[in-house]
Amino acid sequence: MENSVTVVIPTHERHRLLENRVLPYYLQFNVPILIIDSSQQPHQPSVENPAIQYIHCPGEPIPHKLKRPILDHVHTQYMFMNADDTLHSMQGVRTCIEYLEANPDYSTALGMLFQCHHGDRSRVDSNSFDLYSLPVDSDRAEERLLQDFTRFDTLFYAVSRTDCWQNTMRRMPGEIVNYYLMETYIVMMALIHGKRAKLPIMYSATEAGPSINDQDPRYHCSPFKLATEDRYAGEVAAVKKAALTYLQDKSGISEARARLYVNGALALYWLQDKPIKSPGDRIRNEWKTFLSKTFCKKKYKRLKAEKRALNLKERAENTKKSFEILGEDGRREYEQLMKRVQET
C-alpha cells in the first residue's frame, strides 16, 4: 500500500492539529503525505520533514488551493483527502483499495464514519448504515447522479482513483468560490467518472466542529441558498455546465437529456428537505415563532426538548447498530482511532 496511495491533507490555521493528531499518526505508515496549507505562516516542521510534501498557499480558498498540488504532486494510483481533524483507518483504506482493484468500474470507496462532539468528546455519533450504504452502482453515469443525490453523501474523503480527482480538478470551473458548491461539484464528477462503494468497515474518526471554513456567506452557506439566491447563480451555472459537458462526454447522451439529469440531481439535494415557501407559509412561520416566544413559550420549549431527546435517541441507536456491523476487530480499530482523536 505504501506506493499506491497518497494522503492529501488540506489545512488552514490549525497547525496544532497537524502536530498533535494527524502527522504523528500518518508518518508511521510510510505513505506519501501531501499537505496543502493556506495558513498565513508556514508549518515549519512539515517544511523540514523529507517525508512530507508541503505546499504553502497563504489565503488561497480551498476550491482552488487543491488544484495544482493534486495535478502536479500526486503520482500514486489512489489518493484520499484527509481533514486536519480526522484520522482514517489505514486498514479501512487498504480494504477500499482492494475493492477498487477488484472492481475497475468503481471510482471511489469508503466505509463507516464516526464523529465525537467538540463540546463533549465522550459522545459519539455515526450515520444510519441502512441509509448510508444505499447503492450507487448503475452502469449509466446519469443514473448514478440520481442514486447518490436522492440522499446526498459526500465522497470528498473517499479513497479515490487519482485519475478521477485529477480529471475533476482539471475541469473545475474558475468561478467556484463557495465551499459547499465545490464539494457538490466534486461528488458529481466522481459519480460520472464511476460507481461508488460504501463498505461495512471502520473508515474514519473525526471531531465534529468547529468549522474552519470562512463564515462569510459568499463562501460558506446552506445548499438551499445555493439553489435560490441570485448571488450564487454564476458559479452554480458554471458547475452545471462542467458536469453537463463531462456527462455528455462519458455517456454520449444529448445535451438536453444530460441537463435533465444534472438539474434533477441538484434539485433532489438542494430542495427535497426545504421546499420553496409561499407567502402564506412565511406568515404561518412568523406567527408560530411569535407564539413560541410569548403566549405558548412553555409548550414550545417542551416540544423542542422532546424533539431533541428523540433525535439523540435515534442517533444513539444508529451508533449502536454501527458497532454491531463493525464486529470485534472493527470495534477495536474504532476505539484506537477515536481515542487518538479524543485525546488530541
mmCIF file of C-alpha atoms in Angstrom:
data_model
loop_
_atom_site.group_PDB
_atom_site.id
_atom_site.type_symbol
_atom_site.label_atom_id
_atom_site.label_comp_id
_atom_site.label_asym_id
_atom_site.label_seq_id
_atom_site.Cartn_x
_atom_site.Cartn_y
_atom_site.Cartn_z
ATOM 1 C CA MET A 1 0.000 0.000 0.000
ATOM 2 C CA GLU A 2 2.940 2.354 0.628
ATOM 3 C CA ASN A 3 3.442 3.030 -3.072
ATOM 4 C CA SER A 4 -0.211 3.018 -4.118
ATOM 5 C CA VAL A 5 -1.973 5.729 -2.099
ATOM 6 C CA THR A 6 -1.277 9.375 -1.161
ATOM 7 C CA VAL A 7 -2.740 11.090 1.896
ATOM 8 C CA VAL A 8 -3.749 14.664 0.941
ATOM 9 C CA ILE A 9 -4.255 16.962 3.942
ATOM 10 C CA PRO A 10 -5.730 20.429 3.345
ATOM 11 C CA THR A 11 -5.315 22.668 6.394
ATOM 12 C CA HIS A 12 -5.877 26.280 7.409
ATOM 13 C CA GLU A 13 -4.616 27.927 10.614
ATOM 14 C CA ARG A 14 -4.694 24.686 12.605
ATOM 15 C CA HIS A 15 -1.061 23.659 12.861
ATOM 16 C CA ARG A 16 -1.733 22.292 16.356
ATOM 17 C CA LEU A 17 -3.879 19.531 14.840
ATOM 18 C CA LEU A 18 -1.160 18.695 12.335
ATOM 19 C CA GLU A 19 1.432 18.396 15.092
ATOM 20 C CA ASN A 20 -0.630 16.605 17.732
ATOM 21 C CA ARG A 21 -3.072 14.469 15.798
ATOM 22 C CA VAL A 22 -2.637 13.984 12.083
ATOM 23 C CA LEU A 23 1.082 13.801 11.364
ATOM 24 C CA PRO A 24 2.103 11.540 14.300
ATOM 25 C CA TYR A 25 -0.491 9.082 13.038
ATOM 26 C CA TYR A 26 0.237 9.072 9.287
ATOM 27 C CA LEU A 27 4.018 9.292 9.471
ATOM 28 C CA GLN A 28 4.148 5.799 10.979
ATOM 29 C CA PHE A 29 2.712 4.230 7.800
ATOM 30 C CA ASN A 30 5.391 5.288 5.317
ATOM 31 C CA VAL A 31 2.886 6.535 2.722
ATOM 32 C CA PRO A 32 3.245 9.721 0.631
ATOM 33 C CA ILE A 33 1.831 12.720 2.512
ATOM 34 C CA LEU A 34 0.865 15.938 0.740
ATOM 35 C CA ILE A 35 -0.050 18.911 2.947
ATOM 36 C CA ILE A 36 -1.777 21.881 1.302
ATOM 37 C CA ASP A 37 -1.661 24.745 3.790
ATOM 38 C CA SER A 38 -3.401 28.097 3.272
ATOM 39 C CA SER A 39 -2.349 29.444 6.702
ATOM 40 C CA GLN A 40 -0.586 32.796 6.747
ATOM 41 C CA GLN A 41 2.535 31.290 8.291
ATOM 42 C CA PRO A 42 4.105 28.040 7.022
ATOM 43 C CA HIS A 43 4.225 24.969 9.239
ATOM 44 C CA GLN A 44 7.962 24.728 9.646
ATOM 45 C CA PRO A 45 8.127 21.111 10.912
ATOM 46 C CA SER A 46 6.367 19.986 7.721
ATOM 47 C CA VAL A 47 8.632 22.137 5.561
ATOM 48 C CA GLU A 48 11.676 20.490 7.114
ATOM 49 C CA ASN A 49 10.411 16.893 7.113
ATOM 50 C CA PRO A 50 11.632 14.993 4.000
ATOM 51 C CA ALA A 51 8.771 12.502 4.400
ATOM 52 C CA ILE A 52 6.222 15.278 3.739
ATOM 53 C CA GLN A 53 5.490 17.158 0.546
ATOM 54 C CA TYR A 54 4.388 20.573 1.759
ATOM 55 C CA ILE A 55 2.634 23.265 -0.289
ATOM 56 C CA HIS A 56 2.196 26.704 1.286
ATOM 57 C CA CYS A 57 -0.516 28.828 -0.369
ATOM 58 C CA PRO A 58 -1.459 31.549 2.154
ATOM 59 C CA GLY A 59 -5.001 32.884 1.915
ATOM 60 C CA GLU A 60 -5.993 30.761 -1.072
ATOM 61 C CA PRO A 61 -9.569 29.378 -0.824
ATOM 62 C CA ILE A 62 -9.950 25.608 -0.741
ATOM 63 C CA PRO A 63 -11.652 25.170 -4.145
ATOM 64 C CA HIS A 64 -8.507 26.411 -5.869
ATOM 65 C CA LYS A 65 -5.695 25.649 -3.455
ATOM 66 C CA LEU A 66 -6.221 21.933 -4.148
ATOM 67 C CA LYS A 67 -5.960 22.092 -7.923
ATOM 68 C CA ARG A 68 -2.268 22.447 -8.815
ATOM 69 C CA PRO A 69 -0.923 20.296 -5.954
ATOM 70 C CA ILE A 70 -3.211 17.387 -6.861
ATOM 71 C CA LEU A 71 -2.401 17.718 -10.554
ATOM 72 C CA ASP A 72 1.336 18.152 -10.073
ATOM 73 C CA HIS A 73 2.263 16.210 -6.945
ATOM 74 C CA VAL A 74 0.059 13.122 -6.616
ATOM 75 C CA HIS A 75 1.656 10.255 -8.525
ATOM 76 C CA THR A 76 0.175 7.190 -6.836
ATOM 77 C CA GLN A 77 -2.724 5.260 -8.340
ATOM 78 C CA TYR A 78 -5.008 6.123 -5.399
ATOM 79 C CA MET A 79 -5.423 9.036 -3.002
ATOM 80 C CA PHE A 80 -7.713 10.185 -0.236
ATOM 81 C CA MET A 81 -8.459 13.583 1.213
ATOM 82 C CA ASN A 82 -7.959 13.818 4.972
ATOM 83 C CA ALA A 83 -9.250 16.768 7.004
ATOM 84 C CA ASP A 84 -6.795 18.065 9.596
ATOM 85 C CA ASP A 85 -9.122 16.996 12.438
ATOM 86 C CA THR A 86 -9.712 13.459 11.123
ATOM 87 C CA LEU A 87 -7.959 10.098 11.202
ATOM 88 C CA HIS A 88 -8.668 7.394 8.630
ATOM 89 C CA SER A 89 -8.243 3.732 9.372
ATOM 90 C CA MET A 90 -5.353 2.548 7.218
ATOM 91 C CA GLN A 91 -6.806 -0.959 7.340
ATOM 92 C CA GLY A 92 -10.032 0.574 6.038
ATOM 93 C CA VAL A 93 -8.089 2.389 3.314
ATOM 94 C CA ARG A 94 -6.408 -0.888 2.369
ATOM 95 C CA THR A 95 -9.796 -2.625 2.141
ATOM 96 C CA CYS A 96 -11.127 0.167 -0.082
ATOM 97 C CA ILE A 97 -8.122 -0.132 -2.401
ATOM 98 C CA GLU A 98 -8.634 -3.887 -2.616
ATOM 99 C CA TYR A 99 -12.276 -3.292 -3.526
ATOM 100 C CA LEU A 100 -11.330 -0.793 -6.236
ATOM 101 C CA GLU A 101 -8.695 -3.174 -7.588
ATOM 102 C CA ALA A 102 -11.310 -5.910 -7.873
ATOM 103 C CA ASN A 103 -13.966 -3.588 -9.352
ATOM 104 C CA PRO A 104 -12.488 -1.357 -12.082
ATOM 105 C CA ASP A 105 -15.882 0.269 -12.796
ATOM 106 C CA TYR A 106 -15.844 1.844 -9.303
ATOM 107 C CA SER A 107 -14.043 5.165 -8.830
ATOM 108 C CA THR A 108 -14.487 5.678 -5.081
ATOM 109 C CA ALA A 109 -14.887 3.610 -1.939
ATOM 110 C CA LEU A 110 -15.193 4.390 1.749
ATOM 111 C CA GLY A 111 -16.505 2.860 4.937
ATOM 112 C CA MET A 112 -18.232 3.933 8.111
ATOM 113 C CA LEU A 113 -17.658 7.349 9.668
ATOM 114 C CA PHE A 114 -17.724 8.151 13.379
ATOM 115 C CA GLN A 115 -17.554 11.578 14.993
ATOM 116 C CA CYS A 116 -17.197 12.788 18.539
ATOM 117 C CA HIS A 117 -18.584 16.156 19.549
ATOM 118 C CA HIS A 118 -16.365 19.166 20.056
ATOM 119 C CA GLY A 119 -18.086 20.147 23.305
ATOM 120 C CA ASP A 120 -18.419 16.616 24.692
ATOM 121 C CA ARG A 121 -15.873 14.248 23.208
ATOM 122 C CA SER A 122 -17.336 11.279 25.057
ATOM 123 C CA ARG A 123 -20.450 11.483 22.861
ATOM 124 C CA VAL A 124 -20.030 9.733 19.508
ATOM 125 C CA ASP A 125 -22.397 9.574 16.527
ATOM 126 C CA SER A 126 -22.457 7.655 13.262
ATOM 127 C CA ASN A 127 -24.757 7.545 10.269
ATOM 128 C CA SER A 128 -27.515 5.007 9.793
ATOM 129 C CA PHE A 129 -25.744 2.396 7.680
ATOM 130 C CA ASP A 130 -29.084 1.306 6.223
ATOM 131 C CA LEU A 131 -29.385 4.708 4.520
ATOM 132 C CA TYR A 132 -25.682 5.475 4.277
ATOM 133 C CA SER A 133 -25.000 2.384 2.178
ATOM 134 C CA LEU A 134 -27.701 2.966 -0.450
ATOM 135 C CA PRO A 135 -26.213 1.611 -3.708
ATOM 136 C CA VAL A 136 -24.716 3.859 -6.366
ATOM 137 C CA ASP A 137 -23.945 1.158 -8.869
ATOM 138 C CA SER A 138 -25.776 1.900 -12.109
ATOM 139 C CA ASP A 139 -23.829 1.290 -15.310
ATOM 140 C CA ARG A 140 -25.213 4.619 -16.559
ATOM 141 C CA ALA A 141 -23.453 7.731 -15.227
ATOM 142 C CA GLU A 142 -26.613 9.845 -15.351
ATOM 143 C CA GLU A 143 -28.478 7.357 -13.162
ATOM 144 C CA ARG A 144 -25.641 7.317 -10.621
ATOM 145 C CA LEU A 145 -26.200 11.053 -10.088
ATOM 146 C CA LEU A 146 -29.808 10.404 -9.092
ATOM 147 C CA GLN A 147 -28.880 7.395 -6.938
ATOM 148 C CA ASP A 148 -26.487 9.448 -4.812
ATOM 149 C CA PHE A 149 -28.327 12.756 -4.753
ATOM 150 C CA THR A 150 -31.572 11.122 -3.616
ATOM 151 C CA ARG A 151 -29.811 11.129 -0.248
ATOM 152 C CA PHE A 152 -26.689 13.163 -0.772
ATOM 153 C CA ASP A 153 -23.490 11.902 0.835
ATOM 154 C CA THR A 154 -20.141 13.455 0.158
ATOM 155 C CA LEU A 155 -17.324 11.495 -1.476
ATOM 156 C CA PHE A 156 -14.765 14.165 -0.630
ATOM 157 C CA TYR A 157 -12.931 11.914 1.855
ATOM 158 C CA ALA A 158 -13.310 8.606 -0.007
ATOM 159 C CA VAL A 159 -10.416 6.528 -1.300
ATOM 160 C CA SER A 160 -10.428 7.519 -4.968
ATOM 161 C CA ARG A 161 -8.627 6.685 -8.140
ATOM 162 C CA THR A 162 -6.188 9.546 -8.633
ATOM 163 C CA ASP A 163 -7.201 9.981 -12.255
ATOM 164 C CA CYS A 164 -10.746 10.694 -11.023
ATOM 165 C CA TRP A 165 -9.546 13.539 -8.776
ATOM 166 C CA GLN A 166 -7.161 14.913 -11.381
ATOM 167 C CA ASN A 167 -9.845 14.899 -14.053
ATOM 168 C CA THR A 168 -12.160 16.717 -11.624
ATOM 169 C CA MET A 169 -9.547 19.354 -10.787
ATOM 170 C CA ARG A 170 -8.582 19.829 -14.425
ATOM 171 C CA ARG A 171 -12.184 20.592 -15.382
ATOM 172 C CA MET A 172 -13.052 22.639 -12.279
ATOM 173 C CA PRO A 173 -14.661 25.985 -13.178
ATOM 174 C CA GLY A 174 -12.702 29.033 -12.110
ATOM 175 C CA GLU A 175 -15.932 30.626 -10.879
ATOM 176 C CA ILE A 176 -16.296 28.258 -7.907
ATOM 177 C CA VAL A 177 -15.733 30.042 -4.602
ATOM 178 C CA ASN A 178 -18.347 28.532 -2.278
ATOM 179 C CA TYR A 179 -17.118 25.536 -0.277
ATOM 180 C CA TYR A 180 -20.370 23.577 -0.466
ATOM 181 C CA LEU A 181 -20.647 24.127 -4.189
ATOM 182 C CA MET A 182 -17.094 22.853 -4.664
ATOM 183 C CA GLU A 183 -17.933 19.720 -2.671
ATOM 184 C CA THR A 184 -21.108 19.184 -4.700
ATOM 185 C CA TYR A 185 -19.137 19.583 -7.935
ATOM 186 C CA ILE A 186 -16.523 17.035 -6.809
ATOM 187 C CA VAL A 187 -19.226 14.492 -5.928
ATOM 188 C CA MET A 188 -20.993 14.955 -9.279
ATOM 189 C CA MET A 189 -17.791 14.497 -11.251
ATOM 190 C CA ALA A 190 -16.778 11.395 -9.263
ATOM 191 C CA LEU A 191 -20.180 9.804 -9.841
ATOM 192 C CA ILE A 192 -19.986 10.500 -13.561
ATOM 193 C CA HIS A 193 -16.480 9.020 -13.577
ATOM 194 C CA GLY A 194 -17.536 5.728 -11.945
ATOM 195 C CA LYS A 195 -19.548 3.857 -9.338
ATOM 196 C CA ARG A 196 -19.380 4.473 -5.572
ATOM 197 C CA ALA A 197 -18.936 1.839 -2.855
ATOM 198 C CA LYS A 198 -19.749 2.267 0.834
ATOM 199 C CA LEU A 199 -18.460 -0.690 2.796
ATOM 200 C CA PRO A 200 -19.359 -2.032 6.285
ATOM 201 C CA ILE A 201 -15.867 -1.343 7.661
ATOM 202 C CA MET A 202 -14.240 1.095 10.069
ATOM 203 C CA TYR A 203 -13.084 4.056 7.999
ATOM 204 C CA SER A 204 -12.664 7.318 9.880
ATOM 205 C CA ALA A 205 -12.902 9.065 13.227
ATOM 206 C CA THR A 206 -13.290 12.811 13.457
ATOM 207 C CA GLU A 207 -14.233 15.662 15.742
ATOM 208 C CA ALA A 208 -17.475 17.417 14.820
ATOM 209 C CA GLY A 209 -16.725 21.144 14.635
ATOM 210 C CA PRO A 210 -15.962 23.901 14.969
ATOM 211 C CA SER A 211 -15.701 24.516 11.228
ATOM 212 C CA ILE A 212 -12.568 26.082 9.795
ATOM 213 C CA ASN A 213 -14.438 27.392 6.758
ATOM 214 C CA ASP A 214 -14.855 31.091 6.188
ATOM 215 C CA GLN A 215 -18.226 32.053 7.675
ATOM 216 C CA ASP A 216 -18.812 34.738 5.043
ATOM 217 C CA PRO A 217 -21.984 33.510 3.256
ATOM 218 C CA ARG A 218 -20.259 34.122 -0.071
ATOM 219 C CA TYR A 219 -18.019 31.179 0.741
ATOM 220 C CA HIS A 220 -19.999 29.155 3.277
ATOM 221 C CA CYS A 221 -23.807 28.864 3.130
ATOM 222 C CA SER A 222 -26.608 26.320 3.131
ATOM 223 C CA PRO A 223 -27.189 24.219 -0.004
ATOM 224 C CA PHE A 224 -30.715 25.662 -0.152
ATOM 225 C CA LYS A 225 -29.304 29.167 -0.581
ATOM 226 C CA LEU A 226 -27.149 27.978 -3.461
ATOM 227 C CA ALA A 227 -30.353 26.909 -5.191
ATOM 228 C CA THR A 228 -32.377 30.037 -4.538
ATOM 229 C CA GLU A 229 -30.191 33.155 -4.165
ATOM 230 C CA ASP A 230 -29.098 35.189 -7.174
ATOM 231 C CA ARG A 231 -25.603 35.913 -5.845
ATOM 232 C CA TYR A 232 -24.617 32.271 -6.422
ATOM 233 C CA ALA A 233 -26.212 31.988 -9.865
ATOM 234 C CA GLY A 234 -22.987 32.491 -11.847
ATOM 235 C CA GLU A 235 -20.940 29.798 -10.136
ATOM 236 C CA VAL A 236 -23.912 27.407 -9.988
ATOM 237 C CA ALA A 237 -24.329 27.811 -13.759
ATOM 238 C CA ALA A 238 -20.600 27.121 -14.252
ATOM 239 C CA VAL A 239 -20.794 23.921 -12.180
ATOM 240 C CA LYS A 240 -23.852 22.731 -14.091
ATOM 241 C CA LYS A 241 -22.106 23.369 -17.397
ATOM 242 C CA ALA A 242 -18.958 21.480 -16.348
ATOM 243 C CA ALA A 243 -20.947 18.484 -15.077
ATOM 244 C CA LEU A 244 -23.196 18.518 -18.145
ATOM 245 C CA THR A 245 -20.237 18.541 -20.540
ATOM 246 C CA TYR A 246 -18.494 15.690 -18.722
ATOM 247 C CA LEU A 247 -21.718 13.663 -18.557
ATOM 248 C CA GLN A 248 -22.130 14.025 -22.310
ATOM 249 C CA ASP A 249 -18.511 13.002 -22.877
ATOM 250 C CA LYS A 250 -18.840 9.882 -20.688
ATOM 251 C CA SER A 251 -22.354 8.767 -21.636
ATOM 252 C CA GLY A 252 -22.817 10.010 -25.172
ATOM 253 C CA ILE A 253 -26.292 11.326 -24.368
ATOM 254 C CA SER A 254 -27.749 14.531 -25.779
ATOM 255 C CA GLU A 255 -27.211 17.909 -24.120
ATOM 256 C CA ALA A 256 -30.924 18.200 -23.357
ATOM 257 C CA ARG A 257 -31.014 14.819 -21.643
ATOM 258 C CA ALA A 258 -27.799 15.473 -19.713
ATOM 259 C CA ARG A 259 -29.250 18.764 -18.473
ATOM 260 C CA LEU A 260 -32.328 16.973 -17.111
ATOM 261 C CA TYR A 261 -30.160 14.633 -15.031
ATOM 262 C CA VAL A 262 -27.798 17.331 -13.752
ATOM 263 C CA ASN A 263 -30.633 19.682 -12.797
ATOM 264 C CA GLY A 264 -32.642 16.812 -11.339
ATOM 265 C CA ALA A 265 -29.783 15.613 -9.152
ATOM 266 C CA LEU A 266 -29.163 19.100 -7.760
ATOM 267 C CA ALA A 267 -32.876 19.623 -7.116
ATOM 268 C CA LEU A 268 -33.029 16.351 -5.169
ATOM 269 C CA TYR A 269 -30.223 17.538 -2.921
ATOM 270 C CA TRP A 270 -30.936 21.234 -2.584
ATOM 271 C CA LEU A 271 -34.721 21.311 -2.403
ATOM 272 C CA GLN A 272 -36.017 17.970 -1.113
ATOM 273 C CA ASP A 273 -35.903 18.859 2.594
ATOM 274 C CA LYS A 274 -36.669 22.553 2.271
ATOM 275 C CA PRO A 275 -39.232 23.363 -0.435
ATOM 276 C CA ILE A 276 -39.656 26.962 -1.509
ATOM 277 C CA LYS A 277 -42.205 28.631 0.773
ATOM 278 C CA SER A 278 -45.277 30.560 -0.323
ATOM 279 C CA PRO A 279 -46.201 33.913 1.292
ATOM 280 C CA GLY A 280 -48.791 32.026 3.358
ATOM 281 C CA ASP A 281 -46.142 29.624 4.638
ATOM 282 C CA ARG A 282 -43.966 32.525 5.700
ATOM 283 C CA ILE A 283 -46.838 34.201 7.572
ATOM 284 C CA ARG A 284 -47.643 30.964 9.421
ATOM 285 C CA ASN A 285 -43.995 30.522 10.390
ATOM 286 C CA GLU A 286 -43.772 34.092 11.682
ATOM 287 C CA TRP A 287 -46.931 33.551 13.739
ATOM 288 C CA LYS A 288 -45.580 30.264 15.114
ATOM 289 C CA THR A 289 -42.318 31.981 16.086
ATOM 290 C CA PHE A 290 -44.256 34.751 17.826
ATOM 291 C CA LEU A 291 -46.324 32.239 19.841
ATOM 292 C CA SER A 292 -43.220 30.251 20.797
ATOM 293 C CA LYS A 293 -41.703 33.368 22.341
ATOM 294 C CA THR A 294 -44.813 34.702 24.065
ATOM 295 C CA PHE A 295 -48.122 33.006 24.951
ATOM 296 C CA CYS A 296 -47.064 29.415 24.208
ATOM 297 C CA LYS A 297 -43.472 29.673 25.377
ATOM 298 C CA LYS A 298 -43.634 26.721 27.815
ATOM 299 C CA LYS A 299 -45.382 24.483 25.299
ATOM 300 C CA TYR A 300 -42.858 25.134 22.527
ATOM 301 C CA LYS A 301 -39.951 24.757 24.919
ATOM 302 C CA ARG A 302 -41.307 21.331 25.941
ATOM 303 C CA LEU A 303 -41.860 20.286 22.331
ATOM 304 C CA LYS A 304 -38.335 21.388 21.428
ATOM 305 C CA ALA A 305 -36.872 19.365 24.303
ATOM 306 C CA GLU A 306 -38.890 16.289 23.290
ATOM 307 C CA LYS A 307 -37.709 16.618 19.702
ATOM 308 C CA ARG A 308 -34.087 16.919 20.802
ATOM 309 C CA ALA A 309 -34.400 13.866 23.080
ATOM 310 C CA LEU A 310 -35.908 11.835 20.241
ATOM 311 C CA ASN A 311 -33.093 12.906 17.930
ATOM 312 C CA LEU A 312 -30.445 11.896 20.479
ATOM 313 C CA LYS A 313 -32.135 8.519 20.956
ATOM 314 C CA GLU A 314 -32.193 7.887 17.210
ATOM 315 C CA ARG A 315 -28.520 8.833 16.896
ATOM 316 C CA ALA A 316 -27.596 6.519 19.773
ATOM 317 C CA GLU A 317 -29.475 3.640 18.135
ATOM 318 C CA ASN A 318 -27.713 4.272 14.805
ATOM 319 C CA THR A 319 -24.326 4.255 16.534
ATOM 320 C CA LYS A 320 -25.150 1.029 18.386
ATOM 321 C CA LYS A 321 -26.107 -0.651 15.100
ATOM 322 C CA SER A 322 -22.896 0.629 13.516
ATOM 323 C CA PHE A 323 -20.820 -1.011 16.235
ATOM 324 C CA GLU A 324 -22.686 -4.284 15.641
ATOM 325 C CA ILE A 325 -21.848 -4.088 11.925
ATOM 326 C CA LEU A 326 -18.155 -3.450 12.646
ATOM 327 C CA GLY A 327 -17.733 -6.600 14.718
ATOM 328 C CA GLU A 328 -14.997 -7.107 17.302
ATOM 329 C CA ASP A 329 -11.995 -6.283 15.094
ATOM 330 C CA GLY A 330 -13.630 -3.166 13.675
ATOM 331 C CA ARG A 331 -14.707 -2.055 17.139
ATOM 332 C CA ARG A 332 -11.139 -2.344 18.431
ATOM 333 C CA GLU A 333 -9.909 -0.321 15.477
ATOM 334 C CA TYR A 334 -12.596 2.295 16.122
ATOM 335 C CA GLU A 335 -11.560 2.555 19.780
ATOM 336 C CA GLN A 336 -7.903 3.071 18.881
ATOM 337 C CA LEU A 337 -8.673 5.822 16.343
ATOM 338 C CA MET A 338 -11.303 7.598 18.416
ATOM 339 C CA LYS A 339 -9.045 7.586 21.465
ATOM 340 C CA ARG A 340 -6.395 9.446 19.449
ATOM 341 C CA VAL A 341 -8.992 11.979 18.315
ATOM 342 C CA GLN A 342 -10.426 12.493 21.791
ATOM 343 C CA GLU A 343 -7.021 12.921 23.415
ATOM 344 C CA THR A 344 -5.555 15.459 20.962
#
